[in-house]
Amino acid sequence: MPHAAAMPAMLWVSLLAGCPTEQPADALTVDRQAYAASASMLDQDPAAAAEQCTGIRDTVLAGDCATFAAKAMARRKLDPLPVCAAVQHTGWQQVCYFESVDAAGLHGDVAIKACDRAGGFRQRCLSHALGRETDREWRTVAAGQEQAFISWIESRLPVYGLDTKVENIPRDFLARRIADRIAASADGSPTRRFARSDCGGAPADTCSEVYRFYVRKLFRKQDMGALCAQPMTREAIEAAGLPAWEDDFSEDAPEMWRRLCKELKGGGRPPRGPH
């Protein structure tokens, strides 16, 4: 499960609160100087960078500043949560918790408590945290244990307060990780054909998603319009430098390609999947 990419600061500002609140020109200048001072310290001393943010009077700019500092602290294994707790702007405080949990790589009870403060970002925060726990657990899963792994994920969903009725969550978690395992064993070779045995003990619908995620890893920079416009034969797939399939997957592969090409709407890069 793959983690969420951080939004640029000004994009967060536009989403949460618009422009900084009006202040006298000299006060805004002082705030911006403090923001710049904080930014210059992020790599060397993120705790000092966070301290600089406390002097910013504009709550939007202060929240933006604190979020970047908290993330930097989290990466250094420093506790960022008090920094987020001190943010006065509600929207930025929620972003701060979400971004800090991600940057710190938290999971389990610590992540759940922090994500509970992330407001509108709570569900995404929890999903990312479960993804990190899933990645850790996946290291102990041998081929043939995939169905048991799905059961384990299903048991963790209510712990994280995630919707147990969303059936594709365990499937997608598992499919992505099997696809990663296949890609690692293939060493990036597009000539390796996909076989049902690659999925181990995973169910058939999960295996189809494994192939989908595996293919998507290899064509993110390709224009798929021409390929999707023709019949999806093994020869066409291999001619495009993408992994075709073995005979034991031949019944499911065409349907997977039909859905994938529909997602792409005839060309361009594939949409990003859930994290």
PDB file of C-alpha atoms in Angstrom:
ATOM      1  CA  MET A   1       0.000   0.000   0.000  1.00  0.00           C
ATOM      2  CA  PRO A   2       1.476   2.316  -1.412  1.00  0.00           C
ATOM      3  CA  HIS A   3       1.808   5.961   1.088  1.00  0.00           C
ATOM      4  CA  ALA A   4      -0.003   9.436   0.026  1.00  0.00           C
ATOM      5  CA  ALA A   5       2.101  12.075  -1.703  1.00  0.00           C
ATOM      6  CA  ALA A   6       2.197  15.451   0.099  1.00  0.00           C
ATOM      7  CA  MET A   7       0.392  18.335  -1.577  1.00  0.00           C
ATOM      8  CA  PRO A   8       2.363  21.519  -2.313  1.00  0.00           C
ATOM      9  CA  ALA A   9       1.912  24.042   0.471  1.00  0.00           C
ATOM     10  CA  MET A  10      -0.008  26.627  -1.526  1.00  0.00           C
ATOM     11  CA  LEU A  11      -2.412  23.986  -2.819  1.00  0.00           C
ATOM     12  CA  TRP A  12      -3.257  22.992   0.737  1.00  0.00           C
ATOM     13  CA  VAL A  13      -3.782  26.681   1.500  1.00  0.00           C
ATOM     14  CA  SER A  14      -6.217  27.095  -1.387  1.00  0.00           C
ATOM     15  CA  LEU A  15      -8.157  24.004  -0.346  1.00  0.00           C
ATOM     16  CA  LEU A  16      -8.377  24.859   3.318  1.00  0.00           C
ATOM     17  CA  ALA A  17      -8.674  28.577   3.722  1.00  0.00           C
ATOM     18  CA  GLY A  18      -7.790  30.665   0.722  1.00  0.00           C
ATOM     19  CA  CYS A  19      -5.229  33.437   1.080  1.00  0.00           C
ATOM     20  CA  PRO A  20      -3.704  34.482   4.405  1.00  0.00           C
ATOM     21  CA  THR A  21      -5.902  36.764   6.478  1.00  0.00           C
ATOM     22  CA  GLU A  22      -5.443  40.479   5.920  1.00  0.00           C
ATOM     23  CA  GLN A  23      -2.811  42.095   8.097  1.00  0.00           C
ATOM     24  CA  PRO A  24      -0.845  45.322   8.017  1.00  0.00           C
ATOM     25  CA  ALA A  25       1.960  45.066   5.483  1.00  0.00           C
ATOM     26  CA  ASP A  26       4.697  45.084   8.129  1.00  0.00           C
ATOM     27  CA  ALA A  27       3.021  42.280  10.134  1.00  0.00           C
ATOM     28  CA  LEU A  28       2.685  40.109   7.031  1.00  0.00           C
ATOM     29  CA  THR A  29       6.321  40.758   6.200  1.00  0.00           C
ATOM     30  CA  VAL A  30       7.364  39.597   9.671  1.00  0.00           C
ATOM     31  CA  ASP A  31       5.241  36.450   9.273  1.00  0.00           C
ATOM     32  CA  ARG A  32       6.801  35.644   5.917  1.00  0.00           C
ATOM     33  CA  GLN A  33      10.277  36.155   7.312  1.00  0.00           C
ATOM     34  CA  ALA A  34       9.526  33.703  10.111  1.00  0.00           C
ATOM     35  CA  TYR A  35       8.153  31.229   7.562  1.00  0.00           C
ATOM     36  CA  ALA A  36      11.314  31.543   5.462  1.00  0.00           C
ATOM     37  CA  ALA A  37      13.490  31.112   8.556  1.00  0.00           C
ATOM     38  CA  SER A  38      11.607  27.941   9.451  1.00  0.00           C
ATOM     39  CA  ALA A  39      11.991  26.553   5.940  1.00  0.00           C
ATOM     40  CA  SER A  40      15.738  27.137   6.059  1.00  0.00           C
ATOM     41  CA  MET A  41      16.028  25.031   9.232  1.00  0.00           C
ATOM     42  CA  LEU A  42      13.954  22.022   8.187  1.00  0.00           C
ATOM     43  CA  ASP A  43      16.847  19.808   7.165  1.00  0.00           C
ATOM     44  CA  GLN A  44      19.232  20.643   9.999  1.00  0.00           C
ATOM     45  CA  ASP A  45      16.963  21.257  13.002  1.00  0.00           C
ATOM     46  CA  PRO A  46      13.245  20.592  12.402  1.00  0.00           C
ATOM     47  CA  ALA A  47      12.380  21.209  16.068  1.00  0.00           C
ATOM     48  CA  ALA A  48      13.836  24.717  15.807  1.00  0.00           C
ATOM     49  CA  ALA A  49      11.966  25.123  12.528  1.00  0.00           C
ATOM     50  CA  ALA A  50       8.732  24.320  14.350  1.00  0.00           C
ATOM     51  CA  GLU A  51       9.553  26.898  17.006  1.00  0.00           C
ATOM     52  CA  GLN A  52       9.852  29.566  14.314  1.00  0.00           C
ATOM     53  CA  CYS A  53       6.294  28.796  13.214  1.00  0.00           C
ATOM     54  CA  THR A  54       4.864  29.686  16.634  1.00  0.00           C
ATOM     55  CA  GLY A  55       5.732  33.335  16.055  1.00  0.00           C
ATOM     56  CA  ILE A  56       3.614  33.600  12.898  1.00  0.00           C
ATOM     57  CA  ARG A  57       0.379  35.445  13.631  1.00  0.00           C
ATOM     58  CA  ASP A  58      -1.503  34.544  10.465  1.00  0.00           C
ATOM     59  CA  THR A  59      -3.152  31.200  11.317  1.00  0.00           C
ATOM     60  CA  VAL A  60      -3.132  29.908   7.732  1.00  0.00           C
ATOM     61  CA  LEU A  61       0.564  30.608   7.222  1.00  0.00           C
ATOM     62  CA  ALA A  62       1.368  29.314  10.704  1.00  0.00           C
ATOM     63  CA  GLY A  63      -0.477  26.053  10.017  1.00  0.00           C
ATOM     64  CA  ASP A  64       1.318  25.598   6.722  1.00  0.00           C
ATOM     65  CA  CYS A  65       4.654  26.255   8.423  1.00  0.00           C
ATOM     66  CA  ALA A  66       3.936  23.886  11.331  1.00  0.00           C
ATOM     67  CA  THR A  67       2.862  21.078   9.016  1.00  0.00           C
ATOM     68  CA  PHE A  68       6.151  21.117   7.122  1.00  0.00           C
ATOM     69  CA  ALA A  69       8.102  21.281  10.364  1.00  0.00           C
ATOM     70  CA  ALA A  70       6.078  18.442  11.926  1.00  0.00           C
ATOM     71  CA  LYS A  71       6.683  16.237   8.895  1.00  0.00           C
ATOM     72  CA  ALA A  72      10.410  16.926   9.072  1.00  0.00           C
ATOM     73  CA  MET A  73      10.405  16.059  12.768  1.00  0.00           C
ATOM     74  CA  ALA A  74       8.526  12.833  12.098  1.00  0.00           C
ATOM     75  CA  ARG A  75      11.139  11.748   9.563  1.00  0.00           C
ATOM     76  CA  ARG A  76      13.822  12.332  12.223  1.00  0.00           C
ATOM     77  CA  LYS A  77      11.889  10.187  14.720  1.00  0.00           C
ATOM     78  CA  LEU A  78      10.989  13.251  16.796  1.00  0.00           C
ATOM     79  CA  ASP A  79       7.454  13.534  18.155  1.00  0.00           C
ATOM     80  CA  PRO A  80       5.514  15.855  15.808  1.00  0.00           C
ATOM     81  CA  LEU A  81       2.110  15.564  17.478  1.00  0.00           C
ATOM     82  CA  PRO A  82       2.559  18.429  19.994  1.00  0.00           C
ATOM     83  CA  VAL A  83       3.424  20.692  17.054  1.00  0.00           C
ATOM     84  CA  CYS A  84       0.171  19.744  15.342  1.00  0.00           C
ATOM     85  CA  ALA A  85      -1.796  20.160  18.572  1.00  0.00           C
ATOM     86  CA  ALA A  86      -0.623  23.764  18.812  1.00  0.00           C
ATOM     87  CA  VAL A  87      -1.886  24.690  15.326  1.00  0.00           C
ATOM     88  CA  GLN A  88      -4.802  27.106  15.711  1.00  0.00           C
ATOM     89  CA  HIS A  89      -6.286  26.760  12.236  1.00  0.00           C
ATOM     90  CA  THR A  90      -8.611  23.735  12.307  1.00  0.00           C
ATOM     91  CA  GLY A  91      -8.072  22.679   8.708  1.00  0.00           C
ATOM     92  CA  TRP A  92      -4.301  22.935   8.899  1.00  0.00           C
ATOM     93  CA  GLN A  93      -4.274  21.096  12.216  1.00  0.00           C
ATOM     94  CA  GLN A  94      -6.059  18.168  10.553  1.00  0.00           C
ATOM     95  CA  VAL A  95      -3.601  18.182   7.656  1.00  0.00           C
ATOM     96  CA  CYS A  96      -0.707  18.330  10.118  1.00  0.00           C
ATOM     97  CA  TYR A  97      -1.849  15.180  11.912  1.00  0.00           C
ATOM     98  CA  PHE A  98      -2.453  13.324   8.648  1.00  0.00           C
ATOM     99  CA  GLU A  99       0.878  14.286   7.101  1.00  0.00           C
ATOM    100  CA  SER A 100       2.807  13.621  10.316  1.00  0.00           C
ATOM    101  CA  VAL A 101       1.351  10.136  10.777  1.00  0.00           C
ATOM    102  CA  ASP A 102       2.359   9.320   7.214  1.00  0.00           C
ATOM    103  CA  ALA A 103       5.831  10.804   7.545  1.00  0.00           C
ATOM    104  CA  ALA A 104       6.467   8.957  10.805  1.00  0.00           C
ATOM    105  CA  GLY A 105       5.285   5.668   9.311  1.00  0.00           C
ATOM    106  CA  LEU A 106       2.959   5.059  12.261  1.00  0.00           C
ATOM    107  CA  HIS A 107       0.526   2.158  12.469  1.00  0.00           C
ATOM    108  CA  GLY A 108      -1.509   0.416  15.147  1.00  0.00           C
ATOM    109  CA  ASP A 109      -2.894   2.178  18.228  1.00  0.00           C
ATOM    110  CA  VAL A 110      -0.546   5.172  18.012  1.00  0.00           C
ATOM    111  CA  ALA A 111      -1.609   5.877  14.431  1.00  0.00           C
ATOM    112  CA  ILE A 112      -5.294   5.350  15.211  1.00  0.00           C
ATOM    113  CA  LYS A 113      -5.212   7.912  18.038  1.00  0.00           C
ATOM    114  CA  ALA A 114      -3.398  10.443  15.860  1.00  0.00           C
ATOM    115  CA  CYS A 115      -5.652   9.838  12.857  1.00  0.00           C
ATOM    116  CA  ASP A 116      -8.699  10.463  15.039  1.00  0.00           C
ATOM    117  CA  ARG A 117      -7.561  14.100  15.150  1.00  0.00           C
ATOM    118  CA  ALA A 118      -7.232  14.372  11.375  1.00  0.00           C
ATOM    119  CA  GLY A 119     -10.857  15.370  10.795  1.00  0.00           C
ATOM    120  CA  GLY A 120     -11.778  15.134   7.135  1.00  0.00           C
ATOM    121  CA  PHE A 121      -8.538  13.266   6.432  1.00  0.00           C
ATOM    122  CA  ARG A 122      -9.230  10.600   9.057  1.00  0.00           C
ATOM    123  CA  GLN A 123     -10.316   7.778   6.752  1.00  0.00           C
ATOM    124  CA  ARG A 124      -7.363   8.281   4.424  1.00  0.00           C
ATOM    125  CA  CYS A 125      -5.016   8.528   7.393  1.00  0.00           C
ATOM    126  CA  LEU A 126      -6.328   5.248   8.827  1.00  0.00           C
ATOM    127  CA  SER A 127      -6.178   3.505   5.466  1.00  0.00           C
ATOM    128  CA  HIS A 128      -2.540   4.512   5.024  1.00  0.00           C
ATOM    129  CA  ALA A 129      -1.727   3.316   8.547  1.00  0.00           C
ATOM    130  CA  LEU A 130      -3.340  -0.062   7.895  1.00  0.00           C
ATOM    131  CA  GLY A 131      -1.376  -0.238   4.652  1.00  0.00           C
ATOM    132  CA  ARG A 132       1.874   0.148   6.585  1.00  0.00           C
ATOM    133  CA  GLU A 133       0.877  -2.567   9.050  1.00  0.00           C
ATOM    134  CA  THR A 134      -0.090  -4.739   6.092  1.00  0.00           C
ATOM    135  CA  ASP A 135       3.324  -4.211   4.507  1.00  0.00           C
ATOM    136  CA  ARG A 136       4.997  -5.323   7.739  1.00  0.00           C
ATOM    137  CA  GLU A 137       2.799  -8.419   8.040  1.00  0.00           C
ATOM    138  CA  TRP A 138       3.274  -9.290   4.359  1.00  0.00           C
ATOM    139  CA  ARG A 139       6.956  -9.967   4.959  1.00  0.00           C
ATOM    140  CA  THR A 140       5.986 -13.084   6.909  1.00  0.00           C
ATOM    141  CA  VAL A 141       3.535 -14.439   4.302  1.00  0.00           C
ATOM    142  CA  ALA A 142       4.790 -17.327   2.195  1.00  0.00           C
ATOM    143  CA  ALA A 143       3.337 -18.375  -1.152  1.00  0.00           C
ATOM    144  CA  GLY A 144       0.147 -20.337  -0.542  1.00  0.00           C
ATOM    145  CA  GLN A 145      -0.859 -18.305   2.530  1.00  0.00           C
ATOM    146  CA  GLU A 146      -2.568 -15.518   0.596  1.00  0.00           C
ATOM    147  CA  GLN A 147      -6.128 -16.447   1.599  1.00  0.00           C
ATOM    148  CA  ALA A 148      -5.164 -16.402   5.259  1.00  0.00           C
ATOM    149  CA  PHE A 149      -3.606 -12.990   4.689  1.00  0.00           C
ATOM    150  CA  ILE A 150      -6.946 -11.680   3.362  1.00  0.00           C
ATOM    151  CA  SER A 151      -8.644 -12.977   6.514  1.00  0.00           C
ATOM    152  CA  TRP A 152      -6.052 -11.175   8.634  1.00  0.00           C
ATOM    153  CA  ILE A 153      -6.673  -7.893   6.783  1.00  0.00           C
ATOM    154  CA  GLU A 154     -10.420  -8.310   7.259  1.00  0.00           C
ATOM    155  CA  SER A 155      -9.846  -8.752  10.991  1.00  0.00           C
ATOM    156  CA  ARG A 156      -7.855  -5.497  11.124  1.00  0.00           C
ATOM    157  CA  LEU A 157     -10.400  -3.320   9.289  1.00  0.00           C
ATOM    158  CA  PRO A 158     -12.722  -2.846  12.295  1.00  0.00           C
ATOM    159  CA  VAL A 159      -9.724  -2.206  14.556  1.00  0.00           C
ATOM    160  CA  TYR A 160      -8.895   0.781  12.370  1.00  0.00           C
ATOM    161  CA  GLY A 161     -12.544   1.797  12.141  1.00  0.00           C
ATOM    162  CA  LEU A 162     -12.627   1.200   8.391  1.00  0.00           C
ATOM    163  CA  ASP A 163     -15.706  -0.003   6.569  1.00  0.00           C
ATOM    164  CA  THR A 164     -15.739  -3.792   6.587  1.00  0.00           C
ATOM    165  CA  LYS A 165     -18.405  -3.747   3.856  1.00  0.00           C
ATOM    166  CA  VAL A 166     -15.983  -2.390   1.263  1.00  0.00           C
ATOM    167  CA  GLU A 167     -14.934  -5.742  -0.125  1.00  0.00           C
ATOM    168  CA  ASN A 168     -12.184  -4.506  -2.406  1.00  0.00           C
ATOM    169  CA  ILE A 169     -10.009  -3.183   0.434  1.00  0.00           C
ATOM    170  CA  PRO A 170      -8.503  -6.579   1.425  1.00  0.00           C
ATOM    171  CA  ARG A 171      -8.402  -7.649  -2.222  1.00  0.00           C
ATOM    172  CA  ASP A 172      -6.528  -4.564  -3.365  1.00  0.00           C
ATOM    173  CA  PHE A 173      -4.110  -4.642  -0.438  1.00  0.00           C
ATOM    174  CA  LEU A 174      -3.223  -8.233  -1.279  1.00  0.00           C
ATOM    175  CA  ALA A 175      -3.179  -7.765  -5.063  1.00  0.00           C
ATOM    176  CA  ARG A 176      -0.746  -4.855  -4.867  1.00  0.00           C
ATOM    177  CA  ARG A 177       1.646  -6.778  -2.682  1.00  0.00           C
ATOM    178  CA  ILE A 178       1.620  -9.886  -4.846  1.00  0.00           C
ATOM    179  CA  ALA A 179       2.196  -7.652  -7.886  1.00  0.00           C
ATOM    180  CA  ASP A 180       5.190  -6.111  -6.108  1.00  0.00           C
ATOM    181  CA  ARG A 181       6.531  -9.587  -5.365  1.00  0.00           C
ATOM    182  CA  ILE A 182       6.183 -10.632  -9.019  1.00  0.00           C
ATOM    183  CA  ALA A 183       7.815  -7.439 -10.255  1.00  0.00           C
ATOM    184  CA  ALA A 184      10.758  -7.980  -7.920  1.00  0.00           C
ATOM    185  CA  SER A 185      11.233 -11.554  -9.093  1.00  0.00           C
ATOM    186  CA  ALA A 186      10.950 -10.488 -12.740  1.00  0.00           C
ATOM    187  CA  ASP A 187      13.551  -7.760 -12.223  1.00  0.00           C
ATOM    188  CA  GLY A 188      11.546  -5.423 -14.468  1.00  0.00           C
ATOM    189  CA  SER A 189      11.523  -7.789 -17.437  1.00  0.00           C
ATOM    190  CA  PRO A 190       8.411  -7.223 -19.614  1.00  0.00           C
ATOM    191  CA  THR A 191       8.906 -10.604 -21.287  1.00  0.00           C
ATOM    192  CA  ARG A 192       7.901 -12.552 -18.193  1.00  0.00           C
ATOM    193  CA  ARG A 193       4.432 -14.024 -18.721  1.00  0.00           C
ATOM    194  CA  PHE A 194       1.862 -13.903 -15.956  1.00  0.00           C
ATOM    195  CA  ALA A 195       0.534 -17.223 -14.618  1.00  0.00           C
ATOM    196  CA  ARG A 196      -2.229 -18.053 -12.158  1.00  0.00           C
ATOM    197  CA  SER A 197       0.367 -19.791 -10.018  1.00  0.00           C
ATOM    198  CA  ASP A 198       1.954 -16.362  -9.432  1.00  0.00           C
ATOM    199  CA  CYS A 199      -0.994 -15.587  -7.170  1.00  0.00           C
ATOM    200  CA  GLY A 200      -0.383 -18.518  -4.842  1.00  0.00           C
ATOM    201  CA  GLY A 201      -3.525 -19.201  -2.817  1.00  0.00           C
ATOM    202  CA  ALA A 202      -5.270 -15.913  -3.667  1.00  0.00           C
ATOM    203  CA  PRO A 203      -8.855 -16.108  -4.995  1.00  0.00           C
ATOM    204  CA  ALA A 204      -9.494 -15.785  -8.731  1.00  0.00           C
ATOM    205  CA  ASP A 205     -10.854 -12.218  -8.564  1.00  0.00           C
ATOM    206  CA  THR A 206      -7.787 -11.149  -6.591  1.00  0.00           C
ATOM    207  CA  CYS A 207      -5.502 -12.839  -9.119  1.00  0.00           C
ATOM    208  CA  SER A 208      -7.041 -10.775 -11.916  1.00  0.00           C
ATOM    209  CA  GLU A 209      -6.289  -7.611  -9.930  1.00  0.00           C
ATOM    210  CA  VAL A 210      -2.726  -8.833  -9.383  1.00  0.00           C
ATOM    211  CA  TYR A 211      -2.196  -8.974 -13.136  1.00  0.00           C
ATOM    212  CA  ARG A 212      -3.776  -5.532 -13.524  1.00  0.00           C
ATOM    213  CA  PHE A 213      -1.491  -3.944 -10.933  1.00  0.00           C
ATOM    214  CA  TYR A 214       1.518  -5.795 -12.341  1.00  0.00           C
ATOM    215  CA  VAL A 215       0.874  -4.511 -15.859  1.00  0.00           C
ATOM    216  CA  ARG A 216       0.248  -0.986 -14.627  1.00  0.00           C
ATOM    217  CA  LYS A 217       3.669  -0.933 -12.992  1.00  0.00           C
ATOM    218  CA  LEU A 218       5.281  -1.363 -16.402  1.00  0.00           C
ATOM    219  CA  PHE A 219       3.315   1.016 -18.599  1.00  0.00           C
ATOM    220  CA  ARG A 220       2.942   4.178 -16.554  1.00  0.00           C
ATOM    221  CA  LYS A 221       4.977   6.124 -19.090  1.00  0.00           C
ATOM    222  CA  GLN A 222       3.429   4.645 -22.199  1.00  0.00           C
ATOM    223  CA  ASP A 223       0.585   5.887 -24.366  1.00  0.00           C
ATOM    224  CA  MET A 224      -1.841   2.987 -24.405  1.00  0.00           C
ATOM    225  CA  GLY A 225      -4.229   4.391 -27.024  1.00  0.00           C
ATOM    226  CA  ALA A 226      -2.915   2.377 -29.968  1.00  0.00           C
ATOM    227  CA  LEU A 227      -2.683  -0.827 -27.960  1.00  0.00           C
ATOM    228  CA  CYS A 228      -6.195  -0.522 -26.544  1.00  0.00           C
ATOM    229  CA  ALA A 229      -7.603   0.138 -30.012  1.00  0.00           C
ATOM    230  CA  GLN A 230      -6.740  -3.366 -31.240  1.00  0.00           C
ATOM    231  CA  PRO A 231      -7.698  -6.897 -30.113  1.00  0.00           C
ATOM    232  CA  MET A 232      -5.862  -7.779 -26.909  1.00  0.00           C
ATOM    233  CA  THR A 233      -3.936 -10.853 -27.982  1.00  0.00           C
ATOM    234  CA  ARG A 234      -0.818 -12.165 -26.321  1.00  0.00           C
ATOM    235  CA  GLU A 235       1.156 -11.267 -29.427  1.00  0.00           C
ATOM    236  CA  ALA A 236      -0.059  -7.660 -29.344  1.00  0.00           C
ATOM    237  CA  ILE A 237       0.722  -7.323 -25.639  1.00  0.00           C
ATOM    238  CA  GLU A 238       4.228  -8.705 -26.025  1.00  0.00           C
ATOM    239  CA  ALA A 239       4.879  -6.576 -29.124  1.00  0.00           C
ATOM    240  CA  ALA A 240       4.092  -3.548 -26.952  1.00  0.00           C
ATOM    241  CA  GLY A 241       6.763  -4.684 -24.484  1.00  0.00           C
ATOM    242  CA  LEU A 242       4.274  -5.660 -21.787  1.00  0.00           C
ATOM    243  CA  PRO A 243       3.777  -8.965 -19.954  1.00  0.00           C
ATOM    244  CA  ALA A 244       1.306 -11.339 -21.607  1.00  0.00           C
ATOM    245  CA  TRP A 245      -0.124 -14.386 -19.861  1.00  0.00           C
ATOM    246  CA  GLU A 246       0.311 -18.118 -19.648  1.00  0.00           C
ATOM    247  CA  ASP A 247      -2.410 -20.523 -20.779  1.00  0.00           C
ATOM    248  CA  ASP A 248      -3.760 -21.010 -17.258  1.00  0.00           C
ATOM    249  CA  PHE A 249      -4.753 -17.318 -17.137  1.00  0.00           C
ATOM    250  CA  SER A 250      -6.035 -16.981 -20.710  1.00  0.00           C
ATOM    251  CA  GLU A 251      -9.719 -16.900 -19.714  1.00  0.00           C
ATOM    252  CA  ASP A 252      -9.342 -13.956 -17.338  1.00  0.00           C
ATOM    253  CA  ALA A 253      -6.741 -11.840 -19.135  1.00  0.00           C
ATOM    254  CA  PRO A 254      -8.949 -10.383 -21.938  1.00  0.00           C
ATOM    255  CA  GLU A 255     -11.534  -9.152 -19.420  1.00  0.00           C
ATOM    256  CA  MET A 256      -8.809  -7.563 -17.323  1.00  0.00           C
ATOM    257  CA  TRP A 257      -7.490  -5.716 -20.376  1.00  0.00           C
ATOM    258  CA  ARG A 258     -11.010  -4.604 -21.337  1.00  0.00           C
ATOM    259  CA  ARG A 259     -11.503  -3.030 -17.925  1.00  0.00           C
ATOM    260  CA  LEU A 260      -8.050  -1.514 -17.901  1.00  0.00           C
ATOM    261  CA  CYS A 261      -8.458   0.069 -21.324  1.00  0.00           C
ATOM    262  CA  LYS A 262     -11.853   1.417 -20.260  1.00  0.00           C
ATOM    263  CA  GLU A 263     -10.152   3.079 -17.284  1.00  0.00           C
ATOM    264  CA  LEU A 264      -7.606   4.632 -19.602  1.00  0.00           C
ATOM    265  CA  LYS A 265     -10.319   5.828 -22.009  1.00  0.00           C
ATOM    266  CA  GLY A 266      -8.182   5.002 -24.987  1.00  0.00           C
ATOM    267  CA  GLY A 267      -4.816   6.388 -23.923  1.00  0.00           C
ATOM    268  CA  GLY A 268      -2.684   8.327 -21.513  1.00  0.00           C
ATOM    269  CA  ARG A 269      -1.292   7.312 -18.186  1.00  0.00           C
ATOM    270  CA  PRO A 270      -3.361   5.083 -15.886  1.00  0.00           C
ATOM    271  CA  PRO A 271      -5.169   6.686 -12.964  1.00  0.00           C
ATOM    272  CA  ARG A 272      -3.546   6.330  -9.591  1.00  0.00           C
ATOM    273  CA  GLY A 273      -5.080   3.601  -7.452  1.00  0.00           C
ATOM    274  CA  PRO A 274      -6.052   3.792  -3.769  1.00  0.00           C
ATOM    275  CA  HIS A 275      -3.152   3.905  -1.134  1.00  0.00           C
TER     276      HIS A 275
END
